Coordinates of C-alpha atoms and ligand atoms in Angstrom, one line a residue:
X1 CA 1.6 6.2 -29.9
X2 CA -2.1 6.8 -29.0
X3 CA -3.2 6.8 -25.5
X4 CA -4.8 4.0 -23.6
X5 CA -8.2 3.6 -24.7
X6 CA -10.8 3.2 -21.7
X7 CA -11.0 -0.3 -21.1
X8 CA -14.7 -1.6 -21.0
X9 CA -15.7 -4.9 -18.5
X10 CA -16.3 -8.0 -21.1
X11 CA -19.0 -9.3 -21.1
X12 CA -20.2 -11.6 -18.1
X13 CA -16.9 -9.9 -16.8
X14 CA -18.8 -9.8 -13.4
X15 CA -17.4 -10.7 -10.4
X16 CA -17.6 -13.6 -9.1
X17 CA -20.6 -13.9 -6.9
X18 CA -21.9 -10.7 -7.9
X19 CA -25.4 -10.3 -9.7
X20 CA -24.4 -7.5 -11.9
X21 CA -22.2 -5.1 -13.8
X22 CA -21.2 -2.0 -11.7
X23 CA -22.8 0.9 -11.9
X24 CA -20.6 3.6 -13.9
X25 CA -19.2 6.3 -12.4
X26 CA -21.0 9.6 -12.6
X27 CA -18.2 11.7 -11.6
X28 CA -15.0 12.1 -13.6
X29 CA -13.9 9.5 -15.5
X30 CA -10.7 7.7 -13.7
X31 CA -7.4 7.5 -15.6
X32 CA -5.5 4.8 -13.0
X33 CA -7.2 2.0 -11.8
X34 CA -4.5 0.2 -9.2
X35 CA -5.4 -3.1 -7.2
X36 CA -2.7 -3.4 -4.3
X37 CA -2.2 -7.1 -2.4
X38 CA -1.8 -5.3 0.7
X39 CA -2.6 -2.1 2.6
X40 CA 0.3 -0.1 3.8
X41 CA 1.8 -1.2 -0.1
X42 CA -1.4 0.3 -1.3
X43 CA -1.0 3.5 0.7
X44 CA 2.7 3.9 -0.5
X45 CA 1.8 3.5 -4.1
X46 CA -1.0 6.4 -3.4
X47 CA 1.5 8.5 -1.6
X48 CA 3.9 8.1 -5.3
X49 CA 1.2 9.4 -7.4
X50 CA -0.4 12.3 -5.4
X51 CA 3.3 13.7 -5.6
X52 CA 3.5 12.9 -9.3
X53 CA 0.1 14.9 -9.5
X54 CA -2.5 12.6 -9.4
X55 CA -5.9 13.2 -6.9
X56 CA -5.8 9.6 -5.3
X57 CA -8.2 7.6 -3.2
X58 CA -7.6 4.7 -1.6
X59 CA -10.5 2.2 -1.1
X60 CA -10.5 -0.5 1.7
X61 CA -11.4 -3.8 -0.5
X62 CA -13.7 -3.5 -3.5
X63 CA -16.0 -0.7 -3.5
X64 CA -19.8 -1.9 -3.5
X65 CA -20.9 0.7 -5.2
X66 CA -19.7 3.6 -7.6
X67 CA -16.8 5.4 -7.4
X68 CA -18.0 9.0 -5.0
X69 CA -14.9 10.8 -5.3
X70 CA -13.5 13.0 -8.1
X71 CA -10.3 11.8 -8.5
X72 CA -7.2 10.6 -10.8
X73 CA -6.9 7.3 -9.6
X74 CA -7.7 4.6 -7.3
X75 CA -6.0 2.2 -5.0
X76 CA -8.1 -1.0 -4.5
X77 CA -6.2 -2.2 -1.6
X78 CA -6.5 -5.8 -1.4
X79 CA -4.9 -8.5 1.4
X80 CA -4.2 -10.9 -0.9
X81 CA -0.2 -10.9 -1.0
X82 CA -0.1 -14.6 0.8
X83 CA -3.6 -15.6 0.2
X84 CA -4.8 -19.1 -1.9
X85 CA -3.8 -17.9 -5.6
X86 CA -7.4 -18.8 -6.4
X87 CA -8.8 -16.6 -4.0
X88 CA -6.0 -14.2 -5.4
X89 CA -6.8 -14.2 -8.4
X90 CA -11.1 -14.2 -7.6
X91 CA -10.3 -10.9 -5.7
X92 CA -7.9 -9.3 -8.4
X93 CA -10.6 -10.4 -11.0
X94 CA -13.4 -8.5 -8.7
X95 CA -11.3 -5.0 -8.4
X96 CA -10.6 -5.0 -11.8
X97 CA -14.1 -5.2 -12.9
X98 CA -14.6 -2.6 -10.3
X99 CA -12.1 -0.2 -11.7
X100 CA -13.1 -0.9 -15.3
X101 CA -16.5 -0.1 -14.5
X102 CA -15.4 3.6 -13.2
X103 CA -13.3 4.0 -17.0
X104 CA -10.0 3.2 -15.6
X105 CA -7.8 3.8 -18.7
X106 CA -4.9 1.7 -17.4
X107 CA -4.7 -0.9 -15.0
X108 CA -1.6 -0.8 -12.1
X109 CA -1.0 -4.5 -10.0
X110 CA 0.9 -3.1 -7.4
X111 CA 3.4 -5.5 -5.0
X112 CA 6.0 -5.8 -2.7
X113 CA 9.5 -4.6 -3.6
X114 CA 11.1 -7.4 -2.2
X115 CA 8.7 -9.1 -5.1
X116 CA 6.8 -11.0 -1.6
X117 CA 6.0 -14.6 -3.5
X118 CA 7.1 -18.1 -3.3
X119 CA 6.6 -21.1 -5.7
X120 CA 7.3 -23.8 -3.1
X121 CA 6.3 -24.6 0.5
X122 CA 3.1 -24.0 1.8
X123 CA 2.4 -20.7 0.2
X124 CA 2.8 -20.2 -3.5
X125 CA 3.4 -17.2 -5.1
X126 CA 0.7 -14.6 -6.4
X127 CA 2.0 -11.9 -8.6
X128 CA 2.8 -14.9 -11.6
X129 CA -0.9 -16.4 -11.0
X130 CA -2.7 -12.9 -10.6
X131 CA -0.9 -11.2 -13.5
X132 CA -2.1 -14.4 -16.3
X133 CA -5.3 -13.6 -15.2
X134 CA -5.3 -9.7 -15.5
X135 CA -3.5 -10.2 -18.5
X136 CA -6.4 -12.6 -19.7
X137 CA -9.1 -10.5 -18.7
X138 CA -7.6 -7.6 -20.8
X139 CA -6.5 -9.7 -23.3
X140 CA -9.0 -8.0 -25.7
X141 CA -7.8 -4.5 -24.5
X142 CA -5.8 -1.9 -26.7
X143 CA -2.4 -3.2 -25.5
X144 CA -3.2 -6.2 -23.9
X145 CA -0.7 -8.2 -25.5
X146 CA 1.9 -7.3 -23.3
X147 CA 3.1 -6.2 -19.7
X148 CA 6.2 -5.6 -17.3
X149 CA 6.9 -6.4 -14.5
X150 CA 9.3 -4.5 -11.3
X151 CA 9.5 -4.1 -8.3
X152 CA 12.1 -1.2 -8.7
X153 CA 12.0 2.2 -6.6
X154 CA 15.5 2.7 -6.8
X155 CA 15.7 6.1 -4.0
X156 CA 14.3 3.4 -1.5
X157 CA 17.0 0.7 -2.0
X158 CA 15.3 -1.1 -4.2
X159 CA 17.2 -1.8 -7.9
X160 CA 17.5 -4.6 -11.0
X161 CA 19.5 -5.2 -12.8
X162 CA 20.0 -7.5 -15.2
X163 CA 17.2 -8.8 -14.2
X164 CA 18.6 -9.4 -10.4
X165 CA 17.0 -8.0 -7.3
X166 CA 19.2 -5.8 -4.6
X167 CA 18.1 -4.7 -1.4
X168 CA 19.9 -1.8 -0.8
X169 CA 23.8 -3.4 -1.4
X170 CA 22.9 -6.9 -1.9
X171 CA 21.1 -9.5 -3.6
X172 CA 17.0 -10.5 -2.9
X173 CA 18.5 -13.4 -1.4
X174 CA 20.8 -12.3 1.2
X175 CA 18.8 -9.8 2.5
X176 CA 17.2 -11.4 4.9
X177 CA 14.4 -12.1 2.7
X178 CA 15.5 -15.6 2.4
X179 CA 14.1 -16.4 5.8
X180 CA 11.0 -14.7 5.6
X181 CA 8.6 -16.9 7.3
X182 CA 5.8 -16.3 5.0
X183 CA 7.3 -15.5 1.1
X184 CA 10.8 -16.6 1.4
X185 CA 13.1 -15.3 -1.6
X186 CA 15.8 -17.4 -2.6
X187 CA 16.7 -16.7 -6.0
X188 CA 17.2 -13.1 -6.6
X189 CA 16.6 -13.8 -10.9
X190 CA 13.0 -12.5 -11.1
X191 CA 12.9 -13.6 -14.7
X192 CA 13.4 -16.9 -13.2
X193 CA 11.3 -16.4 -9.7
X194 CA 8.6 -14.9 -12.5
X195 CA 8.4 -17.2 -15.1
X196 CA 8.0 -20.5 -12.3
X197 CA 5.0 -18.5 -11.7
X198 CA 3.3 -18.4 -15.1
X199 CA 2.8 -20.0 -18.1
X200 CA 3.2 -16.7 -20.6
X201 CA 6.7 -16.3 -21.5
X202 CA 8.7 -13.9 -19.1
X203 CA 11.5 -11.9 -20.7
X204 CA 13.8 -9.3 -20.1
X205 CA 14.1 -5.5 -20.8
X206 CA 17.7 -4.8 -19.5
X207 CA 19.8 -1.4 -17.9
X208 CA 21.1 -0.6 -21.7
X209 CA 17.7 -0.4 -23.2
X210 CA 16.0 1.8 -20.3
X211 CA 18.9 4.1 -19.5
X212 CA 18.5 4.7 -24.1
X213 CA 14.8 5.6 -23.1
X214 CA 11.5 5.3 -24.3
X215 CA 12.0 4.5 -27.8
X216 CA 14.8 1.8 -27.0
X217 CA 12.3 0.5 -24.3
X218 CA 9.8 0.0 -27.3
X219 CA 12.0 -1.5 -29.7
X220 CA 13.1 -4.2 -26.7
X221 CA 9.1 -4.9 -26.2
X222 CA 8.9 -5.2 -30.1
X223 CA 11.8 -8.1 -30.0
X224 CA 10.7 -9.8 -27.2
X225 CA 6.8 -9.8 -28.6
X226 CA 7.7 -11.2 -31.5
X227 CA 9.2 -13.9 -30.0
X228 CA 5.9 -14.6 -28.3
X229 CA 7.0 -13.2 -24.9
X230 CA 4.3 -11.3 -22.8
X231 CA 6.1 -10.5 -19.9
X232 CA 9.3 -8.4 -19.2
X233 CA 11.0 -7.6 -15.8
X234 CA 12.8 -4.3 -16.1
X235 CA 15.9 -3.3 -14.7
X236 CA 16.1 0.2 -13.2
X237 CA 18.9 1.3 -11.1
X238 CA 18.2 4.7 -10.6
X239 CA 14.7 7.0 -10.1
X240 CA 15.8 8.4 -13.4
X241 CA 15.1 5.0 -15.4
X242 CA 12.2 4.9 -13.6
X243 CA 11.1 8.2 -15.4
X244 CA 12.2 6.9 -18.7
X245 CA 10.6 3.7 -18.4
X246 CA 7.1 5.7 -17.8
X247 CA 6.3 7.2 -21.4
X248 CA 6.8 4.0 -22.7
X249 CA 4.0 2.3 -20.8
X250 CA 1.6 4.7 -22.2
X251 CA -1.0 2.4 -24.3
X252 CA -0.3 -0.8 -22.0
X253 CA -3.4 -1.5 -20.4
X254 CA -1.6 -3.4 -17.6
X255 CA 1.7 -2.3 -15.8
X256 CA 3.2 -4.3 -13.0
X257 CA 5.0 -3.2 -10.3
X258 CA 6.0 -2.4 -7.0
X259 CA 5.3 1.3 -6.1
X260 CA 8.1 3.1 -8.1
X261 CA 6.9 2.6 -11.6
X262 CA 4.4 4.9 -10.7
X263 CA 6.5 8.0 -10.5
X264 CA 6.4 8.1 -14.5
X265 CA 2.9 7.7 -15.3
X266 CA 0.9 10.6 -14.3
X267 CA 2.7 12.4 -17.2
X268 CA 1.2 10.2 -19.7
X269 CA -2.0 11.5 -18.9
X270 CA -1.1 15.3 -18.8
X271 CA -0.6 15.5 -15.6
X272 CA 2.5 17.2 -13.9
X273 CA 3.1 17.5 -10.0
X274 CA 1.2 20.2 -7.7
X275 CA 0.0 21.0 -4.6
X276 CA -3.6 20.6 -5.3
X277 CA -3.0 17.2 -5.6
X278 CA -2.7 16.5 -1.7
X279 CA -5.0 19.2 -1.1
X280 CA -7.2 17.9 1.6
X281 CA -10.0 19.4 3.5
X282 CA -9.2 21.8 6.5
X283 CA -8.4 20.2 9.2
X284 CA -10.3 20.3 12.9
X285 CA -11.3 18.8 16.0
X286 CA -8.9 17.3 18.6
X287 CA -5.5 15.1 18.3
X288 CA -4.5 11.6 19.0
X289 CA -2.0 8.9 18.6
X290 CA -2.8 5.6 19.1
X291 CA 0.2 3.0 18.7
X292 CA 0.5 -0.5 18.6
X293 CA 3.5 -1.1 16.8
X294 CA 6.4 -2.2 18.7
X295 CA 9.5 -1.8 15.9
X296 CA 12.4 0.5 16.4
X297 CA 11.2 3.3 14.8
X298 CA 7.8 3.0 16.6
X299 CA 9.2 2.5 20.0
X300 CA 11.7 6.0 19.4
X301 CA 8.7 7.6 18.4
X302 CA 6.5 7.2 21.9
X303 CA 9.8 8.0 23.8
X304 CA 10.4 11.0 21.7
X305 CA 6.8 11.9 22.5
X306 CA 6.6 11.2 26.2
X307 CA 10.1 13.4 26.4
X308 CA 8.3 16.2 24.5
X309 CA 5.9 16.3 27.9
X310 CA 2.8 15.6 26.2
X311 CA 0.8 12.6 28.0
X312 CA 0.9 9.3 27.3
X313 CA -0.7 6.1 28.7
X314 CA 0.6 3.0 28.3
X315 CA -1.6 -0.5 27.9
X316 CA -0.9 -3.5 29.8
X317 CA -1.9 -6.5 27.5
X318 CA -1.8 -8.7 30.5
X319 CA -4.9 -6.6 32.4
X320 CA -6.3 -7.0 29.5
X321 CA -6.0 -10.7 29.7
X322 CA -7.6 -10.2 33.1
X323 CA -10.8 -9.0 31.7
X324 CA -10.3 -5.4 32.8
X325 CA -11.8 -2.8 30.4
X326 CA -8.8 -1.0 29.9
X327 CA -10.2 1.0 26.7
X328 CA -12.5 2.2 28.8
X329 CA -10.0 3.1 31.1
X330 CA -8.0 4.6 28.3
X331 CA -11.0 6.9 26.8
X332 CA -11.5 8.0 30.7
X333 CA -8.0 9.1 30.7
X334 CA -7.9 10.8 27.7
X335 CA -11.3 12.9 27.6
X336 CA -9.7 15.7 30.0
X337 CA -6.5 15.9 28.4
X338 CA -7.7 16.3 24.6
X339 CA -8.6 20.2 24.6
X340 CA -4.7 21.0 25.7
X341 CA -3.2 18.7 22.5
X342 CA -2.6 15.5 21.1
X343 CA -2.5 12.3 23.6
X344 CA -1.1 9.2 23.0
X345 CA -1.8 6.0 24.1
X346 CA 0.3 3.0 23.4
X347 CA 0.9 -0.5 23.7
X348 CA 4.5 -0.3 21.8
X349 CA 7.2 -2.4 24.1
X350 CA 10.7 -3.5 23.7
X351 CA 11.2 -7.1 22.5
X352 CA 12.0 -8.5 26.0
X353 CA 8.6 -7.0 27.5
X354 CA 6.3 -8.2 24.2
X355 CA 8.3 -11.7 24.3
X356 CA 7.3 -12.2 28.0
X357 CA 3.8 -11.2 27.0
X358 CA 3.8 -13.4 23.8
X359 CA 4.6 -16.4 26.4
X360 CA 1.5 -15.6 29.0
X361 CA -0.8 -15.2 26.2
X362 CA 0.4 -16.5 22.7
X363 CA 1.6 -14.8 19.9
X364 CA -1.5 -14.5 18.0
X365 CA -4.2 -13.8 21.5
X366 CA -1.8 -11.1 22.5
X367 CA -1.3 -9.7 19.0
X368 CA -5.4 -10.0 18.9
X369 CA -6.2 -8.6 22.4
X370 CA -4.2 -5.4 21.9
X371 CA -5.4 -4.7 18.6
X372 CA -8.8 -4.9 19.5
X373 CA -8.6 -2.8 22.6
X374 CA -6.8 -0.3 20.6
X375 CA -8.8 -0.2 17.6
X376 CA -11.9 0.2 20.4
X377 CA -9.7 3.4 22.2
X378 CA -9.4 4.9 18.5
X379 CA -13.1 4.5 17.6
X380 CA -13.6 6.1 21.3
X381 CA -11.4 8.8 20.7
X382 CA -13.0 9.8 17.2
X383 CA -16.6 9.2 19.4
X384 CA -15.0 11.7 22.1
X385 CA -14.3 14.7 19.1
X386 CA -11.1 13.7 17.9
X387 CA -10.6 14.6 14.1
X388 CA -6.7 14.3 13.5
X389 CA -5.3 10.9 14.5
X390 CA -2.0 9.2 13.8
X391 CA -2.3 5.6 14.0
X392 CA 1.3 3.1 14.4
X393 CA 1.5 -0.1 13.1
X394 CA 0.2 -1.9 9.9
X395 CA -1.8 -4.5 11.9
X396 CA -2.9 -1.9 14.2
X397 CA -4.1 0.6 11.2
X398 CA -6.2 -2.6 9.9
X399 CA -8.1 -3.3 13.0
X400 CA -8.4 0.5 13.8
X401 CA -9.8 1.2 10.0
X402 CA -12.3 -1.6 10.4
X403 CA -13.5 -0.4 14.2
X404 CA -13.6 2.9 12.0
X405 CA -15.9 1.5 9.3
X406 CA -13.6 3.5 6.7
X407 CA -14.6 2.2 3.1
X408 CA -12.4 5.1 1.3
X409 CA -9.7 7.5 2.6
X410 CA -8.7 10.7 -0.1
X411 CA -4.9 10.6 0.1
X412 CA -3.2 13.8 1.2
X413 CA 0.0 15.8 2.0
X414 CA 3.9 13.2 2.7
X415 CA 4.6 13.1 6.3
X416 CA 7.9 10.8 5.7
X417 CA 8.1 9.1 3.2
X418 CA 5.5 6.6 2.3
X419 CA 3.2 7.7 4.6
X420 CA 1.0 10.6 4.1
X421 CA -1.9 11.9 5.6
X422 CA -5.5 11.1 4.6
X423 CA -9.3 12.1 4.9
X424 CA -11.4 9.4 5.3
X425 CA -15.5 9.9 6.3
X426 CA -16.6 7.8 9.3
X427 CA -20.0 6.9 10.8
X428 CA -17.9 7.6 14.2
X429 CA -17.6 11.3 13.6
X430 CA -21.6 11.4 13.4
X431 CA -23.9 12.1 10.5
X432 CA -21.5 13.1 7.3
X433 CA -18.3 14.1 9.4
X434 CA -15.1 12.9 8.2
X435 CA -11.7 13.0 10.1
X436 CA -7.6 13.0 9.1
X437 CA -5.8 9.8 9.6
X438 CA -2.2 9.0 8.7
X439 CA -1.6 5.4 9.2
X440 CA 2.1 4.4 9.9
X441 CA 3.5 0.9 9.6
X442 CA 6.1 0.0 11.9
X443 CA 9.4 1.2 10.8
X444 CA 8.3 4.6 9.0
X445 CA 9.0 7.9 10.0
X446 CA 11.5 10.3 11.9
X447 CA 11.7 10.2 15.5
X448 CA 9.6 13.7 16.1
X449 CA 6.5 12.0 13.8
X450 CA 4.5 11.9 16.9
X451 CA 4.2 15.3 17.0
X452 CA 5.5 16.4 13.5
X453 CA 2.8 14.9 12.0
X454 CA -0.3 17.5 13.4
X455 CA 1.9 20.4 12.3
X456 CA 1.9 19.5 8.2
X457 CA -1.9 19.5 8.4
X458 CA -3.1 22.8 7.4
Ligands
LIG501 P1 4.3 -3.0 12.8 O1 3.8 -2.2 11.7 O2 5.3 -2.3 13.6 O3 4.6 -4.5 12.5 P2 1.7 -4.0 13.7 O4 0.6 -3.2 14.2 O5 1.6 -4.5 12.3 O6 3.0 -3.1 13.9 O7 2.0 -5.3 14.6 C1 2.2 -5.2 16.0 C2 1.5 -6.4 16.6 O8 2.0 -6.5 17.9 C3 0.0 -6.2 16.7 O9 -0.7 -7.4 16.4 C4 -0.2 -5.7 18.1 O10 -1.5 -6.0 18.6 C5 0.9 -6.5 18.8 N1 1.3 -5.9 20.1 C6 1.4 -4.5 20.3 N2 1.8 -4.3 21.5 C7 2.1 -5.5 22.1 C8 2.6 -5.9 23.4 N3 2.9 -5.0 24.3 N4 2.7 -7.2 23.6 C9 2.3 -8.1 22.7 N5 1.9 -7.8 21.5 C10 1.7 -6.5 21.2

């Protein structure tokens, strides 16, 4: 089997409301072009290939201009998981003529591994919509004709089989995912849940064929192509069919998946696991937390933290309700402190304490208030010389990336899992300066990450 060839744009393949093709890419060609439907998934599918090997960038969005990074592969990381499937799909369309104009050999549509995606109430489900129209768009591609689909990652709970979804020891739909107020997931049949999505015919590649390997795997596509199905879920119920299931995606030019898939593919180019891979640059200046997640894990982490004796300042959403500049406060605090250590200042509270807030000020004013002080304190902080900063929450890592104007972050070294640390440049560190960041959504990491994290950067 020959490796994928570099997939060209078509033409006109512009995107929409663009006036022209990309420029190429003058560094090295890309192997791994990846388009995420949401950040922190982006970031965990960028963390899975720097420790299969890969040099990994993630972008915020679709690049405007070329690729400035030499680099494996890329992470568009899009926020399109419960988006208008038009807009979906307009976005998708727009990262993947992005990524084919940097030479991405293969194309990676990366989503939830609770397969996030509904086909009734008021939001309908994405991956079905945006994988017709990738798969249209490449239609003309070497291997084109075909793609899979799963959300597998089997070491984080997450296994198929026979073409049915578990969350750790039980099915997609009595997980709790059934009452997700956003992408509820009733029916744990993906072939099912995929093929209400699409109009391509979804099939499936079952345990027996993957756990034969990559020449079973083949033969299954074979059969199911020539009976004019494009699609196949694939069971995987260990890491281990994971890895088998990779050499046989070598010539697709799109794969489908949740972050575990990618595990097996950096071999297909060559490429094996090392240390250079995470390799970031040196790491300086002064340390920071700034949290605003308020999940278990988070709230553990500031009390582990505050135990440790290092200092901590707590935010009051309700003064900031009050109009008093409490990020100014905050940066105030903090300026002394920095030279002895990392600092943290939080806005993480038990239920009871966020619920009360929640009633004074609404869900979504308090959720805005707090993240917009705190993404002002983290711009401050990087302002005041700080150069390694740990940020909690996924919400909170948005607004703080955006008060950051971060376009592009080089991903580095595992903290926990799925969440590594990163170098990203920012016009807050001054003329050319870049700083580390490791952004944490809620429930990651081990109690001491607080602290832990600043002694894994070299
Ligand atoms: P997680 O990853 O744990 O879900 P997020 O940052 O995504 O964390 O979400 C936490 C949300 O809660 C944010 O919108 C944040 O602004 C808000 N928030 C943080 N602290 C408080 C608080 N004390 N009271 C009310 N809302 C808060």
């Amino acid at each position: 089997m020959t490796a994928a060839a570099p997939c060209r744009p078509k033409q006109g393949a512009v995107p929409s409301g663009g006036s022209a093709a990309y420029e190429v890419a003058s560094v090295g060609a890309l192997l791994l072009g990846c388009i995420a439907d949401d950040f922190t998934g982006a970031t965990d599918l960028a963390n899975n290939l720097v420790r299969a090997g890969m040099r990994v960038a993630q972008t915020i969005g679709v690049p405007e201009g070329p690729l400035d990074a030499d680099v494996d592969a890329v992470v568009v990381a899009l926020k399109s998981r419960t988006i208008a499937p038009a807009d979906a799909i307009e976005q998708s369309l727009e990262a993947l003529t992005w990524l084919q104009a940097q030479g991405a050999r293969q194309i990676y549509f990366k989503y939830c591994s609770t397969f996030d995606s509904t086909f009734s109430g008021p939001v309908r489900g994405n991956i079905g919509p945006v994988t017709e129209a990738l798969m249209d768009a490449l239609a003309d591609a070497p291997g084109g004709d075909f793609t899979i689909a799963t959300p597998a990652f089997p070491d984080n709970g997450r296994t198929v089989f026979k073409g049915h979804l578990f969350v750790g020891e039980v099915l997609l739909n009595e997980s709790g995912m059934q009452n997700h107020p956003l992408t509820p997931m009733s029916d744990p049949n993906l072939v099912r849940v995929l093929q209400a999505q699409m109009t391509r015919k979804v099939g499936l590649i079952d345990h027996r064929a993957v756990a034969q390997g990559e020449a079973a795997i083949r033969a299954r596509m074979e059969e199911l192509k020539s009976q004019g199905i494009q699609v196949a879920i694939v069971d995987a119920v260990s890491n281990d069919d994971l890895l088998r299931l990779g050499p046989a995606l070598k010539g697709i030019a799109l794969v489908t998946a949740g972050s575990g898939v990618a595990i097996g593919l950096p071999a297909n180019f060559g490429i094996a696991p090392s240390m250079q891979a995470s390799a970031l640059p040196a790491a300086r200046g002064l340390q920071a937390v700034v949290s605003g997640s308020c999940s278990l894990a988070t709230q553990r982490q500031v009390h582990h933290f505050m135990q440790s004796g290092r200092p901590a300042l707590g935010i009051d959403p309700l003064r900031i309700a009050a109009g008093v500049d409490v990020a100014a406060e905050a940066l105030d605090w903090a300026q002394p402190l920095l030279a002895d250590g990392p600092v943290l200042v939080y806005s993480t509270a038990d239920p009871g304490a966020v619920k009360s807030v929640q009633g004074q000020l609404g869900v979504e004013d308090a959720g805005a208030m707090v993240e917009r002080a705190l993404s002002r304190i983290a711009r401050g902080l990087v302002e005041r010389g700080v150069r390694q900063l740990v940020v909690a929450g996924g919400e909170t890592s948005g607004a703080c990336v955006q008060a950051l104007e971060i376009a592009q972050m080089r991903i580095g070294p595992q903290i926990d899992p799925g969440v590594p640390w990163c170098h990203a440049l920012s016009p807050a560190c001054g003329s050319g300066g870049g700083l580390h960041l490791t952004l944490k959504s809620g429930n990651f990491g081990t109690d001491d990450f607080f602290s832990k994290a600043f002694t894994l950067l070299p």
